[in-house]
Short mmCIF file of C-alpha atoms in Angstrom, two decimals:
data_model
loop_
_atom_site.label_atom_id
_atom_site.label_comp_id
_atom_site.label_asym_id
_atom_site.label_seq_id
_atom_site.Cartn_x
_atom_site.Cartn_y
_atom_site.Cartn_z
CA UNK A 136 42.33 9.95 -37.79
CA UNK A 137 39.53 8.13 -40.00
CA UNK A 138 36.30 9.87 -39.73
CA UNK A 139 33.96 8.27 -37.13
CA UNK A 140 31.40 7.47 -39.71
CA UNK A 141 34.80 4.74 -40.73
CA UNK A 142 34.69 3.70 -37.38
CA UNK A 143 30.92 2.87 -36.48
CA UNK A 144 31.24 1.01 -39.92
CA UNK A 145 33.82 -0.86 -39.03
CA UNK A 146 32.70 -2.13 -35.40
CA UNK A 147 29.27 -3.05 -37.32
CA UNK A 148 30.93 -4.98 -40.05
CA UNK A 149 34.08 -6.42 -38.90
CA UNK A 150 32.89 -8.96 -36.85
CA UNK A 151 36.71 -9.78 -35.20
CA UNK A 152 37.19 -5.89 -34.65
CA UNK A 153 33.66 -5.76 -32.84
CA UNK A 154 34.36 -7.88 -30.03
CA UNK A 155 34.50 -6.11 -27.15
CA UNK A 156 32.88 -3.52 -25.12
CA UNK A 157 32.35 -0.36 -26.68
CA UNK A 158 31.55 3.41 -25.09
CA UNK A 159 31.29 6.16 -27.20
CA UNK A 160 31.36 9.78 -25.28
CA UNK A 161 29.76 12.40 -26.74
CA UNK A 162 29.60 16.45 -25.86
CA UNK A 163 26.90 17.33 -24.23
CA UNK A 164 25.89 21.46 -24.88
CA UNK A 165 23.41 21.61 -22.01
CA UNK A 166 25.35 20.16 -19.40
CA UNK A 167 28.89 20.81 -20.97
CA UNK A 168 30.41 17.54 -20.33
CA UNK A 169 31.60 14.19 -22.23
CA UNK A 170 28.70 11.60 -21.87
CA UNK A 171 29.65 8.21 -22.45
CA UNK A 172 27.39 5.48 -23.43
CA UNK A 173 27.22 2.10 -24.36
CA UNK A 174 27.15 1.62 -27.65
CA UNK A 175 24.18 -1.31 -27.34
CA UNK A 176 22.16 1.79 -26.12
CA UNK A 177 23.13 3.42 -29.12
CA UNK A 178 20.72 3.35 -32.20
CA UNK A 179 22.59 4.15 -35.89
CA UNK A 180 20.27 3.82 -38.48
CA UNK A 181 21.87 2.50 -41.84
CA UNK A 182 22.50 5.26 -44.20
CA UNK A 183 22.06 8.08 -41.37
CA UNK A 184 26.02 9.71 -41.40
CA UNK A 185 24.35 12.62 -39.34
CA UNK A 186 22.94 11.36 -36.06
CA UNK A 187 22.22 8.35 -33.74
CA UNK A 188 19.55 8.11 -31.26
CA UNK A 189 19.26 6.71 -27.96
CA UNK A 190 16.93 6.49 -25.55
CA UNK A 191 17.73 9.01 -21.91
CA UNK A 192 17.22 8.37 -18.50
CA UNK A 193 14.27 10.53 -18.44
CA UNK A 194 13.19 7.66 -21.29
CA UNK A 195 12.98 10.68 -23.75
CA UNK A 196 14.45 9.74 -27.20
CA UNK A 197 18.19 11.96 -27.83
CA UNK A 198 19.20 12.47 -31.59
CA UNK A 199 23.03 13.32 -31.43
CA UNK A 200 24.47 14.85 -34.22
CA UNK A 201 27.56 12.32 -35.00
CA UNK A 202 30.03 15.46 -34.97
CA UNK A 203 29.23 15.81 -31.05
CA UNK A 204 31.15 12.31 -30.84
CA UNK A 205 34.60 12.96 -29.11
CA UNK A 206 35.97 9.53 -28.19
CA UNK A 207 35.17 5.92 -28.30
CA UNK A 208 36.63 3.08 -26.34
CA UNK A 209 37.06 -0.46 -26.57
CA UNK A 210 37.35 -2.35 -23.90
CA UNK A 211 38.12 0.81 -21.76
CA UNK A 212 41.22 1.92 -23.92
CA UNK A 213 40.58 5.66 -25.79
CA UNK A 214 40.91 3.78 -29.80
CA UNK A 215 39.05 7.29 -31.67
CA UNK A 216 38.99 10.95 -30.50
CA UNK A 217 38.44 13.77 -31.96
CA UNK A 218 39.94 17.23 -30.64
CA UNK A 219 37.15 20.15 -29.47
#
């Protein structure tokens, strides 16, 4: 498994590999649950291998420590996951 830092690189640079639809499901401590998200809501900042942002319902900004991540998908087929 290539770290997910790899993979966020990857869909941002490799423009053929990038097309598609992308959710990436984090864990959640407070509610205890995968939360999946688009990654267009997503915010990586260049540089940053410890967090993205994104903006919550409540519109509250949510940093989310990158090891949280547990799965992404592209084009609703599991490509990355990590174990608990």
């Amino acid at each position: 498994m290539i770290p997910i830092q790899e993979l966020l690189n990857r869909i941002r640079w490799d423009d053929t590999f990038a097309e598609g639809d992308f959710l990436i499901g984090y864990y959640d401590r407070v509610s205890g649950e995968i939360i999946q998200l688009p990654l267009q809501q997503v915010q990586l900042t260049p540089g940053n291998h410890f967090f993205f942002q994104y903006i919550g319902p409540d519109g509250a900004i949510r940093e989310v420590p990158l090891h949280r991540i547990r799965e992404v998908y592209k084009n609703g087929e599991l490509i990355w996951h990590r174990g608990a």
